[in-house]
PDB file of C-alpha atoms and ligand atoms in Angstrom:
ATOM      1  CA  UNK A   1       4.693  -8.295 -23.869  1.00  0.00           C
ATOM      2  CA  UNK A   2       2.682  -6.606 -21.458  1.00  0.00           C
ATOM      3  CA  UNK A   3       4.076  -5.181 -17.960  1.00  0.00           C
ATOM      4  CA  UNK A   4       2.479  -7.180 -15.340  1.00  0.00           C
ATOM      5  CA  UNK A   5       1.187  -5.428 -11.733  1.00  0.00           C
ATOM      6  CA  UNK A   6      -0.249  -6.824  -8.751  1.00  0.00           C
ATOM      7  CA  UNK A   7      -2.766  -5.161  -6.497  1.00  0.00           C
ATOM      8  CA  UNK A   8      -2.459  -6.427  -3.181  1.00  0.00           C
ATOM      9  CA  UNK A   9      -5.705  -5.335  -1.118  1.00  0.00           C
ATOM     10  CA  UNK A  10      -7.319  -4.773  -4.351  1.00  0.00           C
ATOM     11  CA  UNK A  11     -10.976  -4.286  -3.458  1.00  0.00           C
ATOM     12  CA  UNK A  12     -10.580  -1.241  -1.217  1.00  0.00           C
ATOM     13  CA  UNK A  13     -11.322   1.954  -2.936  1.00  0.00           C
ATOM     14  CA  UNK A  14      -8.150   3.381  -3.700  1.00  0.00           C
ATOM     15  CA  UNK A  15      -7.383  -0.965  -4.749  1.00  0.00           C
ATOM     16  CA  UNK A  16     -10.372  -0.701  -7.025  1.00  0.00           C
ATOM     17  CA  UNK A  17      -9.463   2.602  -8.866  1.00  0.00           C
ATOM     18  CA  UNK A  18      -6.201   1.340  -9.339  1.00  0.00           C
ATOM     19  CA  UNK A  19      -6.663  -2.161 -10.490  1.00  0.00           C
ATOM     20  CA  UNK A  20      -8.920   0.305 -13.577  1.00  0.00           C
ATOM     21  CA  UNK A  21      -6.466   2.621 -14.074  1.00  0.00           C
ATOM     22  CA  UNK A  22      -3.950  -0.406 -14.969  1.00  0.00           C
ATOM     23  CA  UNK A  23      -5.826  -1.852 -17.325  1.00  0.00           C
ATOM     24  CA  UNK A  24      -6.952   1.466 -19.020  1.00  0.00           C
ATOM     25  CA  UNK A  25      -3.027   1.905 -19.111  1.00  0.00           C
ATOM     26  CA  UNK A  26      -2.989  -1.664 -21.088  1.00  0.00           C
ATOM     27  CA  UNK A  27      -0.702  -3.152 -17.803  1.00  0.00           C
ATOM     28  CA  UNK A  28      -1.219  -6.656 -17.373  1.00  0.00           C
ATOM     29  CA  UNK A  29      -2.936  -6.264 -13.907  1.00  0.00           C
ATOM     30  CA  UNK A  30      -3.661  -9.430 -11.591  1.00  0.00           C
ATOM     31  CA  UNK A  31      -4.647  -8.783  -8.815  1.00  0.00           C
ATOM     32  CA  UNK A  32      -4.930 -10.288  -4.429  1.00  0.00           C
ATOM     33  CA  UNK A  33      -7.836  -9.446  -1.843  1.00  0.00           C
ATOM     34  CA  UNK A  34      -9.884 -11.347   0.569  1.00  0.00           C
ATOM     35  CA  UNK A  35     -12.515 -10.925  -1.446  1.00  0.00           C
ATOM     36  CA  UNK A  36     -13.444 -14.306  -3.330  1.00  0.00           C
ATOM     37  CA  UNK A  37     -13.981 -12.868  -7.126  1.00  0.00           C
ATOM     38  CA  UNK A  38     -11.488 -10.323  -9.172  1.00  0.00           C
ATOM     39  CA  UNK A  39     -13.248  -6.841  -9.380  1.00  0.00           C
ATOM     40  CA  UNK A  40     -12.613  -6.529 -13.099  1.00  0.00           C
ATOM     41  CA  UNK A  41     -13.052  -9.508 -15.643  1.00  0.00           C
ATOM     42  CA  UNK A  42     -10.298  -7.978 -17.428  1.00  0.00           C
ATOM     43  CA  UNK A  43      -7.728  -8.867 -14.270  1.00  0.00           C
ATOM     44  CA  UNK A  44      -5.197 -11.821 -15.778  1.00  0.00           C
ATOM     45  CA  UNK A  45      -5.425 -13.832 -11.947  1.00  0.00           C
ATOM     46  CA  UNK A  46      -7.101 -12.903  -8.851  1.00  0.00           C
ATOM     47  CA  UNK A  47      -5.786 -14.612  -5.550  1.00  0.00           C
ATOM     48  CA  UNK A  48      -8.083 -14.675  -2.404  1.00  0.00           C
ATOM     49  CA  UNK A  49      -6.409 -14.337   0.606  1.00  0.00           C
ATOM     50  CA  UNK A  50      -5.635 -13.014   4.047  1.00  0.00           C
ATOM     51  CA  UNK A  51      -2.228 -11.166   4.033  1.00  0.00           C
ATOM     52  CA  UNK A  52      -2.621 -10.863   7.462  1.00  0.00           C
ATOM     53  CA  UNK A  53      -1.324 -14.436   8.389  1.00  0.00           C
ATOM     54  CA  UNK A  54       1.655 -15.558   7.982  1.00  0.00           C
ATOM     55  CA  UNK A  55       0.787 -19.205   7.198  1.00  0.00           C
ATOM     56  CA  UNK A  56      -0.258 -17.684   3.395  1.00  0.00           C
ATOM     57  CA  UNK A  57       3.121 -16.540   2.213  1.00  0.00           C
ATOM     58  CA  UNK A  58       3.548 -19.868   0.858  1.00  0.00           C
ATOM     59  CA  UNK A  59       0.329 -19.617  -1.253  1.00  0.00           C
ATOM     60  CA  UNK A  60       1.025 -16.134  -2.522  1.00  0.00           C
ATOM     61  CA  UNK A  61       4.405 -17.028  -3.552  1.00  0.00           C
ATOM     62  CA  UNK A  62       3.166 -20.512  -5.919  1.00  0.00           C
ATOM     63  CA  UNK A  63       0.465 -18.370  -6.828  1.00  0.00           C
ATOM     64  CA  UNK A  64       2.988 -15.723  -8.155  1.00  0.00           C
ATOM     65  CA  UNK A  65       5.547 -18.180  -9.308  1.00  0.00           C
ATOM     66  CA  UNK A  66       3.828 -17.776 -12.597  1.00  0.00           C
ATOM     67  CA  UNK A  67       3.364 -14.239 -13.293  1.00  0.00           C
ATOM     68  CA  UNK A  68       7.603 -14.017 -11.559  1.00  0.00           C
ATOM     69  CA  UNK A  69       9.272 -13.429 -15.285  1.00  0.00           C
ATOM     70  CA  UNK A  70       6.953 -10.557 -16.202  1.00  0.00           C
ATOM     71  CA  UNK A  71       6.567  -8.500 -12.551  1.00  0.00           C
ATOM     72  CA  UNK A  72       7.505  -5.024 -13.138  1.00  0.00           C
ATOM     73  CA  UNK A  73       5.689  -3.911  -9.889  1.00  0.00           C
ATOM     74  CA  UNK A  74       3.221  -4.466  -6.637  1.00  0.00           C
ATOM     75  CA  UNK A  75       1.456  -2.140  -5.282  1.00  0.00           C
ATOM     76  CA  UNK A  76       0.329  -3.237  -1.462  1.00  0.00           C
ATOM     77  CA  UNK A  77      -2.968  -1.128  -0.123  1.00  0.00           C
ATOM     78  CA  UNK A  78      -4.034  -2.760   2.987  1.00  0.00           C
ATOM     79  CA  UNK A  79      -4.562  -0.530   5.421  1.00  0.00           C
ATOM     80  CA  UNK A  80      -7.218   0.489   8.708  1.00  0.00           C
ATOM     81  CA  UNK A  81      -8.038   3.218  10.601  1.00  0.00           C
ATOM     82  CA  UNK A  82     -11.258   2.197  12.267  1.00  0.00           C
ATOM     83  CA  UNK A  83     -13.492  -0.354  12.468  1.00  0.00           C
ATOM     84  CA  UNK A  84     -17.408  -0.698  13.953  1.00  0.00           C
ATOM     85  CA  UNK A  85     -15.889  -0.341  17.659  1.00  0.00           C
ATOM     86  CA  UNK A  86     -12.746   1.507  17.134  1.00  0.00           C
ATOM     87  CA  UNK A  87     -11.991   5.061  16.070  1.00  0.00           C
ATOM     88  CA  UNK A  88      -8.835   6.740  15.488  1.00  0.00           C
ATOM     89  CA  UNK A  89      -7.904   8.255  19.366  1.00  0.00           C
ATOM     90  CA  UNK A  90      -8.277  11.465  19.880  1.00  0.00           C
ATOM     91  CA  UNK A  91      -6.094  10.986  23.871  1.00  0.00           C
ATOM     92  CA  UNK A  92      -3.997   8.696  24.965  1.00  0.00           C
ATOM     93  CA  UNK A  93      -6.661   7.551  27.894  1.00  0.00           C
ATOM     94  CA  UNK A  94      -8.415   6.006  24.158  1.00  0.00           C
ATOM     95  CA  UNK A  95      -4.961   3.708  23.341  1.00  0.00           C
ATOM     96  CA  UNK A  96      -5.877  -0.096  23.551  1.00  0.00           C
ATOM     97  CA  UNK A  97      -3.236  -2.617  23.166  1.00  0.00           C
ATOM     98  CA  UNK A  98      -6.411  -4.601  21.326  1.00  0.00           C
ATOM     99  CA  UNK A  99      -6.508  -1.617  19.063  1.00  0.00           C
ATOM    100  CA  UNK A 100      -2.845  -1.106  18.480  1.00  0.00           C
ATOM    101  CA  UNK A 101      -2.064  -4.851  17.472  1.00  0.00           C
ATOM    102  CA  UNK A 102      -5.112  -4.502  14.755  1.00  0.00           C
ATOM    103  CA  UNK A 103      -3.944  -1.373  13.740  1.00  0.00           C
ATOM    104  CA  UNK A 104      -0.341  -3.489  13.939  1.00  0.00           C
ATOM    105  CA  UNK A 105      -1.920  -6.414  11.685  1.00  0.00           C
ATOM    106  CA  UNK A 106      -3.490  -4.549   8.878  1.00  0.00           C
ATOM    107  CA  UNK A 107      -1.252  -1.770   8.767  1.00  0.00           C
ATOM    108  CA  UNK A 108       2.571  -3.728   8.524  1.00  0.00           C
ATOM    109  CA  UNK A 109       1.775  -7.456   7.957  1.00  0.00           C
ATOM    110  CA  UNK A 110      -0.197  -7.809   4.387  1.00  0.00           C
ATOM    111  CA  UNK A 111       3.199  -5.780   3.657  1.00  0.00           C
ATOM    112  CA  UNK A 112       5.380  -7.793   5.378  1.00  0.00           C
ATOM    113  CA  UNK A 113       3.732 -11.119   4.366  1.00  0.00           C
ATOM    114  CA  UNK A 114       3.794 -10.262   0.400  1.00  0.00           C
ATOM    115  CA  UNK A 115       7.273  -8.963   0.535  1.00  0.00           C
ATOM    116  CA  UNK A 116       8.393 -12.445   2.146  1.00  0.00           C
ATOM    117  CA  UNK A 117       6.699 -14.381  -1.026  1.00  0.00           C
ATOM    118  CA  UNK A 118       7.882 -12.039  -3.426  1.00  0.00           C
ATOM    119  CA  UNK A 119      11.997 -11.777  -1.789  1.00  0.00           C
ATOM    120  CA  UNK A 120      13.085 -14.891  -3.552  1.00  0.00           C
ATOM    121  CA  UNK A 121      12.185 -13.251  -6.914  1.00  0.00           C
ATOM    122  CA  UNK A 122      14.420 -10.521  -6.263  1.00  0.00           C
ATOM    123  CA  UNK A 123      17.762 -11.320  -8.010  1.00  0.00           C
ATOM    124  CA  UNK A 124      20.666  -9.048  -9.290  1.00  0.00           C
ATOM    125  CA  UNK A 125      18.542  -8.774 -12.545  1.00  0.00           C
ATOM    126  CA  UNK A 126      15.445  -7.518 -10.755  1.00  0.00           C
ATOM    127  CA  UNK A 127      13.615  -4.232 -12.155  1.00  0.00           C
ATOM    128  CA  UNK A 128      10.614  -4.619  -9.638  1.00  0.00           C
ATOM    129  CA  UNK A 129       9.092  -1.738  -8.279  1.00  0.00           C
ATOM    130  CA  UNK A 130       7.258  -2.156  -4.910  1.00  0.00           C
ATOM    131  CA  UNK A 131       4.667   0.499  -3.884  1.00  0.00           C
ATOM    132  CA  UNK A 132       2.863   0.743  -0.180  1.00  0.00           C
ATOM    133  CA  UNK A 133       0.264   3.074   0.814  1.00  0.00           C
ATOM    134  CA  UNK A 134       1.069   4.296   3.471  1.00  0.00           C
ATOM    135  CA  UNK A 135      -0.035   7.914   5.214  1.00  0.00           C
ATOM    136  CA  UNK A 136       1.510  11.518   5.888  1.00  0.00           C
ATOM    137  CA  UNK A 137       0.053  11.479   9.609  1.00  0.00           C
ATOM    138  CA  UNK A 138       2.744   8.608  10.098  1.00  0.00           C
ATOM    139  CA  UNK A 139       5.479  10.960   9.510  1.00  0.00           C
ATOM    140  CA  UNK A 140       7.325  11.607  13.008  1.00  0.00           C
ATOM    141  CA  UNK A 141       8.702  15.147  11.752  1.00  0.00           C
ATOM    142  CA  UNK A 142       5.430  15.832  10.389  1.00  0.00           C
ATOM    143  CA  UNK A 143       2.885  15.454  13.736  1.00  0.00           C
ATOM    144  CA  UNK A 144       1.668  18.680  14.485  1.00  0.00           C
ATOM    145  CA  UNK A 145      -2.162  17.480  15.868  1.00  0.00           C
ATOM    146  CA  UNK A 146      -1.054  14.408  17.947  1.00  0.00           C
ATOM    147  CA  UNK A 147      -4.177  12.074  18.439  1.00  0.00           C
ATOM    148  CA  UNK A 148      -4.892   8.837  15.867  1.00  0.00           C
ATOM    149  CA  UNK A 149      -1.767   7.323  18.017  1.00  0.00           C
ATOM    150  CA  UNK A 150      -2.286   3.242  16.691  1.00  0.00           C
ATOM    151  CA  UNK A 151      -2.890   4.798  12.936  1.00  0.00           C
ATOM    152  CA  UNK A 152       0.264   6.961  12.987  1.00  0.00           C
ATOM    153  CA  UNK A 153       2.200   4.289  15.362  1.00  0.00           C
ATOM    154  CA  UNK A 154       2.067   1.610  12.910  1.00  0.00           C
ATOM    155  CA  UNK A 155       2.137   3.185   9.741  1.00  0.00           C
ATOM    156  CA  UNK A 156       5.346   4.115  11.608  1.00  0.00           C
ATOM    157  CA  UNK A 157       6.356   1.011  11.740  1.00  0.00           C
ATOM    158  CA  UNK A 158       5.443   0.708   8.019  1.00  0.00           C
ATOM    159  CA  UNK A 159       7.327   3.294   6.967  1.00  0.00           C
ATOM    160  CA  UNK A 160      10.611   1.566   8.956  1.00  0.00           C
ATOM    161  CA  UNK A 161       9.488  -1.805   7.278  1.00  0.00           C
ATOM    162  CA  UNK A 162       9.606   0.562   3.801  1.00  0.00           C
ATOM    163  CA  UNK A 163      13.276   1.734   4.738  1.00  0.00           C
ATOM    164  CA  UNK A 164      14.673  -1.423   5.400  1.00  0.00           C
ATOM    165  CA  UNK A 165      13.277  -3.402   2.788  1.00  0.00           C
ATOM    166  CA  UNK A 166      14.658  -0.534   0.809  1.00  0.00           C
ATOM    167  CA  UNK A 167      18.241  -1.423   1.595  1.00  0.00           C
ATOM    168  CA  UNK A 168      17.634  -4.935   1.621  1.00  0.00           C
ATOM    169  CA  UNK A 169      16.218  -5.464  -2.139  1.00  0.00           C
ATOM    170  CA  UNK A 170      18.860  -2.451  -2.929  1.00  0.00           C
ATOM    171  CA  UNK A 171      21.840  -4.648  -1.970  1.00  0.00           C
ATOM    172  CA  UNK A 172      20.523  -7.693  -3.989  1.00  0.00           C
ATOM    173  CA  UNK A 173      19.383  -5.626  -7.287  1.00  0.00           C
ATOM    174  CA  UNK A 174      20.466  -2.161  -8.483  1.00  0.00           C
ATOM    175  CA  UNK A 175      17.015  -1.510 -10.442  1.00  0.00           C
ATOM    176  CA  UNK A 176      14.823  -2.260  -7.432  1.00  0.00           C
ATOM    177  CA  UNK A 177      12.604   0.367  -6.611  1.00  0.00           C
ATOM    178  CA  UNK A 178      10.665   0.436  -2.857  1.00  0.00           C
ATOM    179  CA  UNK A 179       8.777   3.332  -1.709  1.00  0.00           C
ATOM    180  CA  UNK A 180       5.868   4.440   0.239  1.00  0.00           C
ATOM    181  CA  UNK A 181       3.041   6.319  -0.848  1.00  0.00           C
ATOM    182  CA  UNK A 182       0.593   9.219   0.780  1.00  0.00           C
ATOM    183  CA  UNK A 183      -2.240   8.691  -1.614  1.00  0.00           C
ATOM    184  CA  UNK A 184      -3.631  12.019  -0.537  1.00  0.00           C
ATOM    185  CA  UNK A 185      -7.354  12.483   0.812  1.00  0.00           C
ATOM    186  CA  UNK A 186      -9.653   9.793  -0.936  1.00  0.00           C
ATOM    187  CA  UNK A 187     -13.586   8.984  -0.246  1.00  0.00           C
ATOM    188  CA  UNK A 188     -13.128   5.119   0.743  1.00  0.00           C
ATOM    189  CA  UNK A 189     -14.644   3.294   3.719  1.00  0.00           C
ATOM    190  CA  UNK A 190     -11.409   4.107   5.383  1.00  0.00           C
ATOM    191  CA  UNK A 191     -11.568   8.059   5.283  1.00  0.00           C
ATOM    192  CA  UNK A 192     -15.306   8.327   5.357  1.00  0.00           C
ATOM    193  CA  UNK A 193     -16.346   9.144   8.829  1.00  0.00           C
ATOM    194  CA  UNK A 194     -13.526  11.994   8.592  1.00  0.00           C
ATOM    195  CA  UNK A 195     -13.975  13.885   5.256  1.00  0.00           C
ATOM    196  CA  UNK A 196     -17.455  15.471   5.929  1.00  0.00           C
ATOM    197  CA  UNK A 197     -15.877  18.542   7.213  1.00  0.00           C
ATOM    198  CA  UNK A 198     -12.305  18.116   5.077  1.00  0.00           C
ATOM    199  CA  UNK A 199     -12.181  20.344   1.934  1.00  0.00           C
ATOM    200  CA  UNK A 200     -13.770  19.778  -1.276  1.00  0.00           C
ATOM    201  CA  UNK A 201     -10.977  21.012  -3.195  1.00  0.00           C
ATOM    202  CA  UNK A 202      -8.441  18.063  -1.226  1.00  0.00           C
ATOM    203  CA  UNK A 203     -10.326  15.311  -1.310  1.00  0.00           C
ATOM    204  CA  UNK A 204      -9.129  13.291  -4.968  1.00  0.00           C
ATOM    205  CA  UNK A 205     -11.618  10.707  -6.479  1.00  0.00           C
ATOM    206  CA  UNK A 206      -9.660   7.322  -6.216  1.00  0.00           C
ATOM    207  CA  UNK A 207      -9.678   8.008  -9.892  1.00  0.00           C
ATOM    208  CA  UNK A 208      -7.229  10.598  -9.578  1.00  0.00           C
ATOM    209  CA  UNK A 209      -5.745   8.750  -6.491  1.00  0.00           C
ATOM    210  CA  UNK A 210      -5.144   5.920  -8.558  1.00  0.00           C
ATOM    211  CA  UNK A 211      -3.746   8.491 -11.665  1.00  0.00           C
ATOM    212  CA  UNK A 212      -1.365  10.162  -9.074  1.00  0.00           C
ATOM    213  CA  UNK A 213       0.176   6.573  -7.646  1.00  0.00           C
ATOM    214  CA  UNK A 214       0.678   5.251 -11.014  1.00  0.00           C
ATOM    215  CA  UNK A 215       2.245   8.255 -12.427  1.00  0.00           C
ATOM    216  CA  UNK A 216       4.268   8.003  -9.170  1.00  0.00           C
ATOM    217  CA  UNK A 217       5.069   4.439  -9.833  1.00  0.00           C
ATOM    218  CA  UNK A 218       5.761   4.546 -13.453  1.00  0.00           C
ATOM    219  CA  UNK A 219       8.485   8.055 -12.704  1.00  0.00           C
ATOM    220  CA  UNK A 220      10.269   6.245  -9.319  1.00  0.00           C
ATOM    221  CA  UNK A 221      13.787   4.237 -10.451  1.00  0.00           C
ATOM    222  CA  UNK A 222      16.302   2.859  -7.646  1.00  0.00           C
ATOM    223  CA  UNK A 223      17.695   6.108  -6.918  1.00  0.00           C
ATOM    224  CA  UNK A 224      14.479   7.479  -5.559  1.00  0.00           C
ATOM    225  CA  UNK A 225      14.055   4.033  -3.161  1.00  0.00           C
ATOM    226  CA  UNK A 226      13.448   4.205   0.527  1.00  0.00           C
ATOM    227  CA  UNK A 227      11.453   7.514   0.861  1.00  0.00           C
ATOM    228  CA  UNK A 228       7.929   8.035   1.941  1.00  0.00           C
ATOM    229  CA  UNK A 229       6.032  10.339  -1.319  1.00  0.00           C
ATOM    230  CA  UNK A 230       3.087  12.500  -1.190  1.00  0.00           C
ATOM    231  CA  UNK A 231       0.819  12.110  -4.181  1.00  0.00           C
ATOM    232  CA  UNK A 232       2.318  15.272  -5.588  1.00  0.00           C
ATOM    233  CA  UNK A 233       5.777  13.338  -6.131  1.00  0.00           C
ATOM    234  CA  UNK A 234       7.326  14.794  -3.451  1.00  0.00           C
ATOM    235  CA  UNK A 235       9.252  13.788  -0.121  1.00  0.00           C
ATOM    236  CA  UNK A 236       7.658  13.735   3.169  1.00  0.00           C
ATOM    237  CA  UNK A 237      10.317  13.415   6.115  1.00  0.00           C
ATOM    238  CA  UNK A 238       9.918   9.952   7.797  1.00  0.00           C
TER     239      UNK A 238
HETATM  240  N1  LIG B 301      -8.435   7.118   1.609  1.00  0.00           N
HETATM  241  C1  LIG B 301      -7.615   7.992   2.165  1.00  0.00           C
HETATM  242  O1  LIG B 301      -7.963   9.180   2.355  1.00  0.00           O
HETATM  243  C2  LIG B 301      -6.229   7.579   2.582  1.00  0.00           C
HETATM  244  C3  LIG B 301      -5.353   8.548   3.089  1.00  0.00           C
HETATM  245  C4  LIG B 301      -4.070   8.169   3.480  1.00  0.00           C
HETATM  246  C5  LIG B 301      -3.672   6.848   3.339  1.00  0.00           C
HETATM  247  N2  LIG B 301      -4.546   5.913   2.839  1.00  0.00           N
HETATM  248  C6  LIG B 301      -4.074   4.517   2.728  1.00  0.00           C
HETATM  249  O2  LIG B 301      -4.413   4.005   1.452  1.00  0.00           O
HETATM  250  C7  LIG B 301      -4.652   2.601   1.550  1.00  0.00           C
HETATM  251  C8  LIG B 301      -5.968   2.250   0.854  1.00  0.00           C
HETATM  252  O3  LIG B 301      -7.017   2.831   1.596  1.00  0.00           O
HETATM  253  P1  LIG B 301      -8.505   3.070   1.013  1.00  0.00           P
HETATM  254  O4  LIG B 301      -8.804   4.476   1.258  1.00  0.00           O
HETATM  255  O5  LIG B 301      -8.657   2.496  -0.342  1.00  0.00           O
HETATM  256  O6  LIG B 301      -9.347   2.253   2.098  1.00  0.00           O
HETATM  257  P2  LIG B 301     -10.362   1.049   1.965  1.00  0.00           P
HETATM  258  O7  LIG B 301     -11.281   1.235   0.826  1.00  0.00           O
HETATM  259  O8  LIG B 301     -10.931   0.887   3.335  1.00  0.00           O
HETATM  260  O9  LIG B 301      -9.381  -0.186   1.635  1.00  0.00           O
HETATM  261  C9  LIG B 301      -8.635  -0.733   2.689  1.00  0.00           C
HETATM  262  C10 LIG B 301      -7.692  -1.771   2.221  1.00  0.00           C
HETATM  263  O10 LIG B 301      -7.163  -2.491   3.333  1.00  0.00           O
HETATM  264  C11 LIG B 301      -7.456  -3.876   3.259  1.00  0.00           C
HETATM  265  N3  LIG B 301      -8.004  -4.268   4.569  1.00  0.00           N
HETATM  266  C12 LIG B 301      -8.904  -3.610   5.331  1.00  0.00           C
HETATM  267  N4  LIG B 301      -9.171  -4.287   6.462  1.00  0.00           N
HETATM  268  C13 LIG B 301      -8.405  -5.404   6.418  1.00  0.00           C
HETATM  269  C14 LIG B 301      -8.234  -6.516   7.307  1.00  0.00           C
HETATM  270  N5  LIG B 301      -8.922  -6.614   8.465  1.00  0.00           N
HETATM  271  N6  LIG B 301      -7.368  -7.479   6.950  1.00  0.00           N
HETATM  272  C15 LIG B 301      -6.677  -7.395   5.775  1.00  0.00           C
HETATM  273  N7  LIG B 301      -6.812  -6.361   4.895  1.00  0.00           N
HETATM  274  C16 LIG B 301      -7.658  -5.387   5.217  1.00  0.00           C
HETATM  275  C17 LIG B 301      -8.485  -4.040   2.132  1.00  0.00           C
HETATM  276  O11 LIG B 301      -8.154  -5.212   1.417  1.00  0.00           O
HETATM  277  P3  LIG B 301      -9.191  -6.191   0.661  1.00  0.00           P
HETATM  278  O12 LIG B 301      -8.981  -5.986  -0.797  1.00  0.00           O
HETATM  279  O13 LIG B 301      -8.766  -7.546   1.114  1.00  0.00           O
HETATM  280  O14 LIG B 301     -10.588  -5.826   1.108  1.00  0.00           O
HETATM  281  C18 LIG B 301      -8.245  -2.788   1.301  1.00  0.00           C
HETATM  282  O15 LIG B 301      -7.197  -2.985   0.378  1.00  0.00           O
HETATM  283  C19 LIG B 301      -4.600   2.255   3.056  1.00  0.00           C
HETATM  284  O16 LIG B 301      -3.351   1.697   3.347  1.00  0.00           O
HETATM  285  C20 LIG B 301      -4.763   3.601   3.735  1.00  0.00           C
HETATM  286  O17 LIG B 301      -4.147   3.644   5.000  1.00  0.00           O
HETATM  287  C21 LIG B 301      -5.807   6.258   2.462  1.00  0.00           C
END
């Protein structure tokens, strides 16, 4: 029997190169987005949907309910930085509240949202292993530039969801895995307006993104639970 993997915010670019490297990988991959069609005819189920409203657990967990038995892991890749009238700020005279609450809504709810469908799977049996992207310029210890303050503030708060789901799922099951992920520097419509000047030899295809999470995903048991990873497999402070 196949190992089955959802990819929640599965037509982003690093979603995309994922959802591929699955099924190379012979996963069972199905697969969530607000886009209407699966990106792959070889994805099992694809759910559209908006993670960021609450109103849509219910549908995400029916819609799992079938797939529950076989889950060995989710990996959750929403995530914003900018948009056509917002860019990350580079003082704090640029931090909107209207900005920080999107940045709020992308950033921590599609993760909040899916782990409230999936927590009733979660049992003293459970082997899941939950994966968010999340981003090294969230890490407090780590700020050295300052600026891109609703980015780093609520993948901040993303990385404190991360921890406390951690302990949570921990509690109920001794072979649950949570963790979040620094992909590492990726051309997507996310990190395009700032990799122009970023260099060559640190900015991954989302194929190798995509290599780098999974071999992350596939290595991570409960012991390693509750960190934040780089893509190199190793532990950035929170
Ligand atoms: N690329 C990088 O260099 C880089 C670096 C550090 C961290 N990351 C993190 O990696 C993750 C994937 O990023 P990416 O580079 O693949 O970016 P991307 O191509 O822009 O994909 C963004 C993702 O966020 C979801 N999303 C965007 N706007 C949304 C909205 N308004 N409501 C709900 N969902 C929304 C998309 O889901 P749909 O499938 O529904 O479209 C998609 O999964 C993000 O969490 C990002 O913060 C990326």
């Amino acid at each position: 029997m196949k190992k089955t993997v959802l990819v929640a915010g599965s037509h982003g670019s690093i979603g995309l190169a994922l959802t591929k490297r699955l099924l190379q990988n012979d996963y069972r991959v199905i697969t969530a987005s607000r886009s209407d069609l699966p990106s792959d005819d070889r994805v099992s189920a694809h759910l559209c949907v908006d993670m960021t409203q609450s109103d849509n657990v219910q549908k995400i967990r029916d819609w799992l309910s079938p797939y529950s038995s076989d889950l060995k892991g989710i990996i959750q890749c929403a995530g914003i930085l900018h948009d056509d009238n917002h860019s990350p700020e580079k003082h704090l005279g640029q931090v909107s509240a209207e900005w920080l609450e999107k940045s709020m809504s992308v950033n921590v709810l599609p993760h909040l949202y899916l782990s409230q469908a999936v927590s009733p799977l979660i049992n003293s049996h459970s082997e899941l292993t939950w994966v968010s992207l999340s981003a090294k310029v969230a890490s407090i210890e780590d700020n050295q530039l300052g600026g891109w303050y609703s980015y780093r503030m609520s993948k901040a708060a993303l990385n404190m969801f991360i921890k406390t789901l951690s302990i949570e799922w921990g509690r109920r099951s001794k072979r649950c895995t949570v963790i979040a992920m620094h992909p590492g520097t990726t051309p997507s419509a996310l990190s395009e307006p700032f990799t122009k000047n970023w260099p060559q030899d640190k900015l991954y295809s989302p194929s190798m993104t995509a290599s780098r999470i999974l071999a992350q995903f596939e290595h991570v048991n409960a012991e390693d639970s509750g960190r934040l990873y780089h893509h190199d497999g190793t532990v950035i402070p929170w």
